[in-house]
Coordinates of N, CA and C in Angstrom, one line a residue:
M1 N -11.7 -8.8 23.8 CA -11.0 -8.7 23.0 C -10.0 -10.4 22.6
R2 N -9.6 -10.4 21.7 CA -8.7 -11.4 20.9 C -7.2 -11.3 21.2
G3 N -7.0 -10.3 21.1 CA -5.9 -10.0 20.6 C -5.0 -8.7 19.9
I4 N -3.6 -8.6 20.5 CA -3.6 -7.3 19.9 C -2.0 -7.7 19.2
G5 N -2.0 -6.9 17.9 CA -0.7 -7.0 17.4 C 0.5 -5.5 17.0
L6 N 1.3 -5.5 17.2 CA 2.3 -4.7 16.6 C 3.7 -4.8 15.8
D7 N 3.4 -4.1 15.4 CA 4.6 -4.4 14.1 C 5.3 -3.2 13.8
A8 N 6.8 -3.1 13.2 CA 7.4 -2.1 13.0 C 8.7 -2.5 11.7
E9 N 8.8 -1.8 10.8 CA 8.9 -1.8 10.1 C 10.0 -0.3 8.8
Q10 N 11.3 -0.9 8.4 CA 11.4 0.2 8.4 C 11.6 0.7 6.5
V11 N 11.0 2.0 6.1 CA 10.6 2.1 4.7 C 11.3 1.7 3.9
A12 N 13.1 1.7 4.2 CA 14.3 1.6 3.2 C 13.9 -0.1 2.7
R13 N 13.4 -0.5 3.3 CA 13.5 -2.3 2.6 C 12.2 -2.6 1.7
F14 N 11.2 -1.2 1.5 CA 10.4 -1.3 0.7 C 10.6 -0.8 -0.4
E15 N 11.7 0.0 -0.6 CA 12.0 0.9 -1.9 C 12.1 0.0 -3.4
K16 N 12.8 -1.3 -3.7 CA 12.8 -1.9 -4.6 C 11.7 -2.6 -5.1
L17 N 10.3 -2.0 -4.6 CA 8.8 -2.8 -4.8 C 8.8 -1.3 -5.2
A18 N 8.8 -0.6 -4.6 CA 8.3 1.0 -5.5 C 9.4 1.5 -6.9
A19 N 10.3 0.4 -7.0 CA 11.1 0.8 -8.3 C 10.6 -0.4 -9.1
G20 N 9.8 -1.0 -9.1 CA 9.3 -1.7 -9.7 C 9.4 -3.0 -9.6
D21 N 10.1 -4.0 -8.9 CA 10.2 -4.6 -8.8 C 9.1 -5.6 -8.5
K22 N 8.7 -7.0 -8.7 CA 7.5 -7.3 -9.1 C 7.1 -7.5 -7.4
P23 N 5.9 -7.5 -7.2 CA 5.5 -7.2 -5.6 C 5.1 -8.9 -5.3
W24 N 5.6 -9.1 -3.8 CA 5.4 -10.3 -3.2 C 4.2 -11.0 -3.4
R25 N 4.0 -12.1 -3.9 CA 2.5 -12.5 -4.6 C 2.2 -13.1 -3.2
H26 N 3.0 -13.6 -2.1 CA 2.3 -14.4 -1.2 C 2.6 -13.9 0.1
V27 N 2.6 -12.3 -0.1 CA 2.1 -11.0 1.0 C 1.0 -10.1 0.2
Y28 N 0.9 -9.8 -1.0 CA -0.1 -8.7 -0.9 C -0.9 -9.3 -2.3
S29 N -2.1 -9.5 -2.2 CA -3.4 -9.3 -3.2 C -3.1 -8.6 -4.7
A30 N -3.1 -9.4 -5.9 CA -2.9 -8.9 -7.2 C -3.6 -7.2 -7.1
R31 N -4.8 -6.7 -6.6 CA -5.6 -6.0 -6.6 C -4.9 -4.6 -5.8
E32 N -4.0 -5.4 -4.4 CA -3.4 -4.3 -3.5 C -2.7 -4.1 -4.0
A33 N -1.6 -4.8 -4.6 CA -0.1 -4.4 -5.1 C -0.1 -3.1 -6.5
A34 N -1.5 -3.4 -7.3 CA -1.2 -2.7 -8.0 C -1.7 -1.0 -7.4
H35 N -2.7 -1.4 -6.8 CA -3.0 0.4 -5.6 C -1.7 0.6 -4.4
L36 N -1.3 -0.1 -4.3 CA 0.1 0.6 -3.5 C 1.4 0.9 -4.3
A37 N 1.8 0.1 -5.2 CA 2.1 0.7 -6.7 C 1.5 2.1 -7.4
A38 N 0.6 2.5 -7.4 CA 0.0 3.6 -7.9 C 0.5 4.9 -7.0
Q39 N 0.1 4.7 -6.0 CA 0.3 5.7 -4.6 C 1.7 6.8 -4.9
P40 N 1.8 7.8 -4.6 CA 2.9 9.0 -4.7 C 4.3 8.7 -4.6
Q41 N 3.8 7.5 -2.8 CA 5.0 7.1 -2.5 C 5.1 5.9 -2.1
A42 N 5.0 5.0 -3.0 CA 4.6 3.7 -2.9 C 5.9 3.4 -2.1
A43 N 6.9 3.2 -1.9 CA 7.8 2.3 -0.9 C 7.3 2.6 0.7
Q44 N 6.5 3.9 1.6 CA 5.5 4.0 2.3 C 4.5 3.0 2.3
A45 N 3.9 3.5 0.9 CA 2.3 2.4 0.8 C 3.2 0.8 1.1
F46 N 4.0 0.3 0.2 CA 4.1 -1.2 0.7 C 4.6 -1.2 1.9
C47 N 5.4 -0.5 2.6 CA 5.9 -0.7 4.4 C 4.8 -0.7 4.9
A48 N 3.5 0.3 5.1 CA 2.8 0.3 6.2 C 2.0 -0.9 5.8
A49 N 1.2 -1.6 4.5 CA 0.3 -2.7 4.2 C 1.2 -3.8 4.8
F50 N 2.5 -4.0 4.7 CA 3.3 -4.9 5.2 C 2.9 -5.1 7.0
C51 N 3.2 -3.8 7.7 CA 3.4 -3.8 8.8 C 1.3 -4.2 9.3
C52 N 0.9 -3.6 8.8 CA -1.0 -4.1 8.9 C -0.9 -5.6 9.2
K53 N -0.2 -6.1 7.8 CA -0.4 -7.7 7.8 C 0.3 -8.3 8.5
E54 N 1.9 -8.2 9.3 CA 2.2 -8.8 10.3 C 1.7 -8.5 11.4
A55 N 1.1 -7.4 11.9 CA 0.5 -7.1 13.3 C -0.9 -7.5 13.6
F56 N -1.6 -7.9 12.0 CA -2.4 -8.9 11.8 C -2.3 -10.2 12.7
Y57 N -1.0 -10.8 11.9 CA -0.6 -12.1 12.2 C -0.6 -11.9 13.4
K58 N 0.5 -11.5 14.2 CA 0.6 -11.4 16.2 C -0.8 -10.9 16.6
A59 N -1.6 -10.5 15.9 CA -2.8 -10.4 17.5 C -3.8 -11.8 17.3
L60 N -3.8 -12.3 15.5 CA -4.6 -13.2 15.1 C -4.2 -14.5 16.3
G61 N -2.3 -14.4 16.3 CA -2.1 -15.8 16.8 C -1.8 -16.9 16.0
E62 N -1.9 -17.0 15.3 CA -1.3 -18.0 13.9 C -1.2 -17.4 12.9
F63 N -0.5 -18.5 11.9 CA -0.4 -18.4 10.5 C -2.0 -18.2 9.5
Y64 N -2.1 -17.1 8.8 CA -3.1 -16.8 7.4 C -2.6 -16.4 6.1
S65 N -3.3 -16.8 5.5 CA -2.4 -16.1 3.8 C -3.0 -14.7 3.9
F66 N -1.7 -14.1 3.9 CA -1.4 -12.6 4.0 C -2.2 -11.8 3.3
P67 N -2.7 -12.0 1.4 CA -3.1 -11.7 1.2 C -5.0 -11.7 1.6
E68 N -5.1 -12.7 2.6 CA -6.6 -12.5 2.9 C -6.7 -11.1 3.4
F69 N -5.7 -10.4 4.2 CA -6.4 -9.1 4.5 C -5.3 -8.1 3.8
E70 N -6.4 -7.4 3.1 CA -5.6 -6.3 2.2 C -5.5 -5.0 3.0
C71 N -4.5 -4.4 2.9 CA -4.7 -2.8 2.9 C -4.5 -1.6 1.8
L72 N -5.3 -0.8 1.7 CA -5.4 0.1 0.7 C -4.9 1.5 1.4
Y73 N -3.7 1.3 1.2 CA -2.9 2.5 2.1 C -2.8 3.7 1.5
R74 N -3.5 4.7 2.1 CA -3.4 6.2 1.2 C -2.8 7.2 2.6
H75 N -1.2 7.8 1.5 CA -1.2 8.7 2.8 C -1.8 9.4 2.7
G76 N -2.0 10.2 4.1 CA -2.4 11.2 4.1 C -4.3 11.3 4.8
V77 N -4.6 10.0 4.5 CA -6.0 10.2 4.5 C -6.3 9.6 6.0
P78 N -7.4 10.0 6.8 CA -7.5 9.5 8.7 C -8.0 8.4 8.1
E79 N -8.7 8.1 7.2 CA -9.5 6.2 7.4 C -9.0 5.5 5.9
Q80 N -8.0 4.6 6.8 CA -7.6 4.0 5.6 C -8.7 2.5 5.7
E81 N -8.6 2.2 4.3 CA -9.2 1.1 4.0 C -9.0 -0.2 4.2
F82 N -9.5 -1.3 4.6 CA -9.1 -2.7 5.0 C -10.0 -3.2 4.6
V83 N -9.9 -4.9 3.9 CA -10.5 -5.8 3.4 C -10.3 -6.7 3.8
L84 N -10.8 -7.8 4.3 CA -10.9 -8.8 5.2 C -11.3 -9.9 4.3
A85 N -10.7 -10.8 4.0 CA -11.5 -11.8 3.1 C -12.8 -12.6 4.1
P86 N -13.7 -12.7 3.4 CA -15.0 -13.2 4.2 C -14.5 -14.5 5.2
A87 N -13.6 -15.7 4.2 CA -13.3 -16.7 4.5 C -12.9 -17.1 5.8
L88 N -11.6 -16.0 5.9 CA -10.6 -15.9 7.1 C -11.8 -15.5 8.1
K89 N -12.5 -14.7 7.9 CA -13.2 -13.7 9.0 C -14.4 -15.2 9.6
E90 N -15.0 -15.8 8.8 CA -16.0 -16.8 9.3 C -14.8 -18.0 9.8
R91 N -13.4 -18.1 9.7 CA -12.9 -18.9 9.7 C -12.4 -18.9 11.1
Q92 N -12.0 -17.4 11.7 CA -11.5 -17.0 13.0 C -12.9 -16.1 13.6
A93 N -13.7 -16.3 13.1 CA -14.7 -15.7 14.1 C -14.4 -14.1 14.4
I94 N -13.5 -13.6 14.0 CA -13.1 -12.2 13.9 C -14.4 -11.6 13.7
E95 N -14.5 -10.6 14.5 CA -16.3 -9.4 14.6 C -15.4 -8.1 13.9
E96 N -14.3 -7.7 14.5 CA -14.1 -6.2 14.3 C -12.6 -6.5 13.7
V97 N -11.8 -5.4 13.2 CA -10.3 -5.3 12.9 C -10.3 -4.1 12.8
R98 N -9.3 -3.9 14.1 CA -8.8 -2.3 14.9 C -7.7 -1.8 13.9
V99 N -6.9 -1.2 13.2 CA -5.7 -0.8 13.1 C -6.1 0.9 13.0
R100 N -4.7 1.0 13.4 CA -3.5 1.9 14.0 C -2.4 2.0 13.4
I101 N -2.2 3.5 12.2 CA -0.8 3.4 11.4 C -0.5 4.3 12.3
D102 N 0.8 4.6 13.1 CA 1.2 5.3 13.4 C 2.7 6.0 12.5
E103 N 2.1 6.9 12.4 CA 3.1 8.0 11.3 C 4.2 9.1 12.1
R104 N 4.6 8.5 13.4 CA 5.4 9.8 14.0 C 6.7 9.2 13.8
F105 N 7.1 8.3 13.8 CA 8.4 8.2 13.5 C 8.8 7.8 12.0
L106 N 8.2 8.0 11.1 CA 8.7 8.5 9.5 C 9.7 9.2 9.4
G107 N 9.5 10.3 10.0 CA 10.8 11.6 9.3 C 11.9 11.3 10.1
E108 N 11.7 11.2 11.5 CA 13.0 11.1 12.1 C 13.7 9.6 11.7
R109 N 13.0 8.3 12.1 CA 13.2 7.4 11.8 C 13.1 6.6 10.7
G110 N 12.3 7.2 9.9 CA 12.0 6.3 8.6 C 10.9 4.8 8.5
E111 N 10.4 4.6 9.8 CA 9.7 4.2 10.2 C 8.1 4.3 10.6
F112 N 7.6 3.2 9.8 CA 6.4 2.9 10.0 C 6.0 2.0 11.2
V113 N 4.7 2.2 12.4 CA 4.7 1.4 13.3 C 3.0 1.1 13.4
V114 N 2.6 -0.1 13.3 CA 1.3 -0.4 13.1 C 0.7 -1.3 14.4
E115 N -0.3 -0.8 15.0 CA -0.9 -1.8 16.5 C -2.8 -1.9 15.7
V116 N -2.7 -3.4 15.7 CA -4.1 -4.4 15.5 C -4.9 -4.9 16.7
C117 N -5.8 -4.2 16.9 CA -6.8 -4.8 17.3 C -7.7 -5.7 17.0
L118 N -7.5 -7.0 17.5 CA -8.8 -8.2 17.1 C -10.0 -7.9 17.9
T119 N -11.3 -8.3 18.0 CA -12.2 -8.6 18.6 C -13.2 -10.0 18.4
R120 N -13.8 -10.7 18.8 CA -14.6 -11.4 19.0 C -16.4 -10.9 19.3
G121 N -17.4 -11.1 18.6 CA -18.4 -10.9 19.2 C -18.5 -9.4 19.3
P122 N -20.0 -8.8 19.5 CA -19.8 -7.4 19.1 C -18.7 -6.9 20.2
A123 N -18.2 -5.8 19.4 CA -17.2 -5.0 19.8 C -17.8 -4.0 20.6
P124 N -16.8 -3.4 21.6 CA -17.5 -2.6 22.4 C -17.0 -1.4 21.7
R125 N -18.2 0.0 22.5 CA -17.7 1.6 21.5 C -15.9 2.1 22.4
G126 N -15.8 3.1 21.5 CA -14.7 3.6 21.8 C -13.3 3.5 21.0
G127 N -13.6 3.0 20.3 CA -12.0 2.7 19.6 C -11.3 1.4 20.3
F128 N -9.9 2.0 19.6 CA -9.3 1.0 20.5 C -9.1 1.2 22.3
P129 N -8.9 -0.2 22.7 CA -8.9 -0.2 24.1 C -7.6 0.7 24.7
A130 N -8.0 0.7 26.1 CA -6.5 1.5 26.5 C -5.1 0.9 26.3
S131 N -4.6 1.5 25.3 CA -3.2 0.7 25.3 C -1.5 2.4 25.8
Y132 N -0.7 1.7 25.7 CA 0.5 2.4 25.9 C 1.2 2.0 24.8
L133 N 1.9 2.5 23.9 CA 3.6 2.2 23.6 C 4.5 2.8 23.6
E134 N 5.7 2.2 24.1 CA 6.9 2.8 24.2 C 7.8 1.7 23.4
T135 N 9.0 2.7 23.3 CA 10.2 3.0 22.2 C 11.6 2.9 23.0
L136 N 12.4 2.0 22.5 CA 13.9 2.2 22.9 C 14.9 2.3 22.0
Q137 N 15.5 2.8 22.1 CA 16.7 3.0 20.8 C 17.6 1.9 21.3
V138 N 17.8 0.8 20.5 CA 19.1 -0.5 20.9 C 20.2 -0.4 21.0
A139 N 21.1 0.1 20.1 CA 22.1 1.0 20.3 C 22.7 1.3 22.1
A140 N 21.8 2.0 22.3 CA 21.7 2.6 24.0 C 21.2 1.2 25.0
V141 N 20.5 0.2 24.0 CA 20.1 -0.8 24.8 C 21.6 -1.8 25.1
E142 N 22.0 -2.4 24.2 CA 23.3 -2.4 24.0 C 24.3 -2.0 24.8
A143 N 24.6 -0.7 24.6 CA 25.8 -0.5 25.2 C 26.0 -0.8 26.8
G144 N 24.4 -0.8 27.5 CA 24.3 -1.1 29.0 C 24.1 -2.3 29.7
R145 N 24.2 -2.9 28.2 CA 23.2 -4.4 28.6 C 23.0 -5.0 29.8
R146 N 23.9 -5.1 30.5 CA 24.6 -5.9 32.0 C 23.6 -5.6 32.8
R147 N 24.0 -3.9 32.7 CA 23.0 -3.4 34.0 C 21.6 -3.3 33.8
I148 N 21.7 -3.2 32.9 CA 20.1 -3.4 32.2 C 19.3 -4.7 32.7
E149 N 19.8 -5.5 32.0 CA 19.0 -6.7 33.0 C 19.7 -7.1 34.1
E150 N 20.1 -6.7 34.8 CA 20.0 -6.6 36.5 C 19.4 -6.1 37.2
E151 N 19.0 -4.6 36.5 CA 18.4 -3.6 37.4 C 16.2 -4.1 36.8
H152 N 16.3 -4.7 35.7 CA 14.9 -4.6 34.9 C 14.4 -6.5 34.9
F153 N 15.4 -7.4 35.3 CA 14.7 -8.5 34.8 C 15.1 -9.5 35.8
S154 N 14.5 -10.4 36.2 CA 14.9 -11.5 36.8 C 15.4 -12.6 36.6
P155 N 16.5 -13.0 37.1 CA 17.2 -14.5 36.6 C 16.9 -15.4 36.0
T156 N 15.6 -15.3 35.7 CA 14.8 -16.2 34.8 C 15.1 -15.2 33.4
E157 N 14.6 -14.5 33.5 CA 14.2 -14.1 32.3 C 15.8 -13.5 31.4
V158 N 16.5 -13.5 32.6 CA 18.2 -12.7 32.0 C 18.7 -14.0 31.0
A159 N 18.5 -14.9 32.1 CA 18.8 -16.5 31.7 C 17.9 -17.3 30.2
A160 N 16.6 -16.7 29.8 CA 16.3 -17.1 28.5 C 16.4 -15.9 27.6
F161 N 17.0 -14.5 27.9 CA 17.4 -14.0 26.8 C 19.2 -15.1 26.0
G162 N 20.1 -15.7 27.0 CA 21.0 -15.8 26.9 C 22.1 -15.2 26.0
R163 N 22.4 -15.6 25.0 CA 22.6 -15.1 23.8 C 22.0 -14.3 22.5
R164 N 21.1 -14.4 23.0 CA 19.8 -13.5 21.6 C 20.7 -11.9 21.7
R165 N 20.1 -11.4 20.7 CA 20.3 -9.8 20.5 C 19.9 -8.9 21.1
A166 N 20.3 -7.8 21.6 CA 19.9 -6.5 21.9 C 18.5 -6.0 21.7
Q167 N 18.0 -6.3 20.4 CA 16.9 -6.2 20.2 C 16.0 -6.4 21.1
S168 N 16.3 -7.8 21.2 CA 15.0 -9.2 21.9 C 15.3 -8.6 23.7
V169 N 16.3 -7.8 24.3 CA 16.2 -7.2 25.4 C 15.6 -5.6 25.3
A170 N 15.9 -4.9 24.2 CA 15.1 -3.5 23.9 C 13.9 -4.0 24.1
G171 N 12.7 -5.1 23.6 CA 11.7 -5.1 23.3 C 11.4 -5.4 24.6
A172 N 11.7 -6.1 25.2 CA 11.2 -7.0 26.6 C 11.4 -5.2 27.7
L173 N 11.9 -4.8 27.6 CA 12.3 -3.6 28.6 C 11.2 -2.5 28.4
A174 N 11.3 -2.3 26.7 CA 10.1 -1.2 26.3 C 8.8 -1.9 26.8
L175 N 8.5 -3.6 26.4 CA 7.2 -3.8 27.1 C 6.5 -3.2 28.6
K176 N 7.9 -3.8 29.3 CA 7.8 -3.2 30.6 C 7.2 -2.2 30.8
R177 N 7.7 -1.1 30.6 CA 7.6 0.2 30.8 C 6.8 0.8 29.8
A178 N 5.7 -0.2 29.2 CA 4.3 0.1 28.7 C 3.6 -0.6 29.9
L179 N 3.4 -1.5 30.2 CA 2.9 -1.9 31.0 C 3.0 -1.8 32.1
A180 N 4.1 -0.3 32.6 CA 3.9 -0.1 34.1 C 3.3 1.6 34.0
R181 N 3.2 2.1 32.9 CA 2.7 2.8 32.2 C 1.2 2.9 32.1
L182 N 0.6 1.5 31.9 CA -0.9 1.0 31.3 C -1.3 0.7 33.1
L183 N -0.7 0.2 33.6 CA -0.9 -0.2 35.3 C -1.7 1.3 35.7
A184 N -0.6 1.9 35.5 CA -0.7 3.5 36.3 C -1.9 4.4 35.9
D185 N -2.5 3.6 34.4 CA -3.5 4.8 34.1 C -4.7 4.1 34.6
T186 N -4.6 3.0 34.6 CA -6.4 1.9 35.2 C -6.2 2.0 36.7
G187 N -5.5 2.9 37.2 CA -5.7 3.1 38.8 C -4.9 2.5 39.9
G188 N -4.0 1.6 38.8 CA -3.2 0.2 39.8 C -2.1 1.7 40.6
A189 N -1.0 0.6 41.6 CA -0.1 1.4 42.2 C 0.9 1.4 41.6
P190 N 1.8 2.6 41.6 CA 3.3 2.6 40.8 C 3.9 1.4 40.7
A191 N 4.6 1.3 39.8 CA 5.2 -0.4 39.5 C 6.2 0.1 38.6
A192 N 7.0 -0.4 38.3 CA 8.5 -0.5 37.7 C 9.0 -1.8 37.1
P193 N 9.4 -1.4 35.4 CA 9.5 -3.0 35.0 C 9.7 -4.3 35.4
R194 N 10.9 -4.1 36.5 CA 10.8 -5.5 37.0 C 10.2 -6.3 37.7
D195 N 8.8 -5.2 38.2 CA 8.2 -5.7 38.9 C 6.7 -6.7 38.1
F196 N 7.2 -7.2 36.6 CA 6.4 -7.8 35.5 C 7.8 -8.8 34.7
E197 N 7.0 -9.6 34.7 CA 8.1 -11.3 34.5 C 7.2 -11.5 33.0
L198 N 8.1 -11.5 32.0 CA 7.6 -12.1 31.0 C 8.0 -13.9 30.6
G199 N 7.6 -13.9 29.5 CA 7.5 -15.5 28.9 C 7.9 -15.5 27.7
H200 N 7.7 -16.6 26.7 CA 7.1 -16.8 25.6 C 5.9 -17.4 25.2
H201 N 5.3 -17.4 24.5 CA 3.9 -18.3 23.9 C 4.8 -19.4 22.6
P202 N 4.8 -20.5 22.8 CA 5.3 -21.5 21.6 C 5.9 -20.6 20.2
S203 N 4.8 -19.5 20.2 CA 4.9 -19.5 19.3 C 5.9 -18.4 19.0
G204 N 6.4 -18.0 20.2 CA 7.8 -16.9 20.3 C 7.1 -15.5 20.7
A205 N 5.7 -15.3 20.9 CA 4.5 -14.2 20.9 C 5.4 -14.0 22.5
P206 N 5.8 -12.3 23.0 CA 5.5 -12.4 24.5 C 4.5 -13.0 25.3
L207 N 4.6 -13.0 26.5 CA 3.5 -13.7 27.2 C 3.5 -13.1 28.6
L208 N 2.8 -12.2 29.1 CA 2.9 -11.5 30.6 C 2.9 -12.7 31.9
L209 N 4.0 -13.1 32.2 CA 3.7 -14.2 33.5 C 3.4 -13.4 34.8
A210 N 3.8 -12.5 35.6 CA 3.4 -12.1 36.8 C 3.2 -10.5 36.4
A211 N 2.7 -10.1 37.5 CA 2.1 -8.7 37.3 C 2.1 -8.3 39.2
P212 N 2.0 -6.9 39.7 CA 1.9 -6.7 40.6 C 0.0 -7.1 41.2
A213 N 0.0 -7.2 42.5 CA -0.7 -8.3 43.1 C -2.0 -6.7 42.0
G214 N -3.3 -7.3 42.0 CA -4.3 -6.7 41.6 C -4.9 -6.7 39.9
V215 N -3.4 -7.2 39.3 CA -3.4 -7.1 37.7 C -4.2 -8.3 37.2
A216 N -5.2 -8.5 36.3 CA -5.4 -9.8 36.1 C -4.7 -10.2 34.9
L217 N -4.2 -11.4 34.6 CA -2.7 -11.4 33.7 C -3.6 -11.7 32.1
A218 N -4.9 -12.0 32.2 CA -6.0 -12.7 31.6 C -6.2 -11.7 30.6
S219 N -6.2 -10.9 31.1 CA -6.8 -8.9 30.9 C -6.3 -8.1 29.8
V220 N -4.8 -8.7 30.4 CA -3.7 -7.4 29.5 C -2.9 -8.1 28.0
F221 N -2.9 -7.3 27.4 CA -2.2 -8.1 26.0 C -1.6 -7.4 25.5
V222 N -0.3 -7.6 25.2 CA 0.8 -7.4 24.8 C 1.4 -7.7 23.4
S223 N 2.7 -6.9 23.2 CA 3.1 -7.0 21.7 C 4.7 -6.3 21.4
I224 N 5.6 -7.6 20.9 CA 6.7 -6.5 20.8 C 7.0 -6.6 19.2
S225 N 7.7 -5.4 19.0 CA 8.1 -6.0 17.3 C 10.1 -4.6 17.6
H226 N 10.7 -4.8 16.5 CA 11.8 -4.2 16.6 C 12.1 -3.9 15.2
T227 N 13.3 -2.9 14.9 CA 13.8 -2.9 13.3 C 15.6 -3.3 14.2
R228 N 16.1 -2.8 13.1 CA 17.3 -3.2 13.3 C 17.7 -1.6 14.7
Q229 N 17.2 -0.9 14.7 CA 17.8 0.4 15.4 C 16.9 0.7 16.6
W230 N 15.6 0.2 16.4 CA 14.7 0.8 17.2 C 14.1 -0.8 17.9
A231 N 13.4 -0.2 18.8 CA 12.5 -1.4 19.5 C 11.3 -1.1 20.5
Y232 N 10.2 -1.9 20.0 CA 8.4 -1.6 20.6 C 8.0 -2.0 21.2
G233 N 7.1 -2.1 22.3 CA 6.6 -2.4 23.3 C 5.1 -1.7 23.2
L234 N 4.1 -3.0 23.2 CA 2.6 -2.4 23.3 C 2.1 -3.2 24.5
A235 N 1.2 -2.5 25.1 CA 0.5 -3.1 26.2 C -1.1 -2.6 26.5
A236 N -1.8 -3.5 26.3 CA -3.4 -2.9 26.5 C -4.3 -3.8 26.9
A237 N -4.8 -2.9 28.3 CA -6.5 -3.7 28.5 C -7.0 -4.4 27.8
G238 N -7.4 -5.7 27.8 CA -8.6 -6.2 26.9 C -10.1 -5.8 27.8
R239 N -10.8 -5.8 27.0 CA -12.5 -5.6 27.7 C -13.6 -6.5 27.3

């Protein structure tokens, strides 16, 4: 597996596009924009497509031209259509793109959550790799930030947070909880969030620096996303 990416977005951000504003040319291809605008719930369609592109970027680990990865989203369809530009696929040696669009949070939060998995070489069977998604309310973390930092993070991690917003702390804790669930699911000993230490790649993406004994760091893939009100953490076992 090359990488995973997670993105969460609020549908309300895309209402203007649904109301007729010009689609963002640097994000959507002309064909894609026309398809999304024609959907009965166009704001949701634009939001879902944007989530897919952003999660793809995180899984890829480097910038690309968003119109090169099209999402022709249709509400209620189990198998969505995605189009990856041949030039991008060849340039990045991508064998397969797997996308999971999570609509569980639409009703309660008005948010889409999308996971993307990229593979190099022949893709293993079985769909998505073993993965866990955790979510936390940002306001709850903000209210108990000092206690949460002391209980679940090392002094180095707390220092790295500095004056960063509560969304960063909530996303990191959600990811640690996802890692603990993933470890338990794969036969590891019970672990607490503090047993994992997180850092960042130069790009700002989360990086797993330390984990309980027996965990091969290179085989664990992680991603974080947040909106104003909710934070999400994703941990997956590479194959």
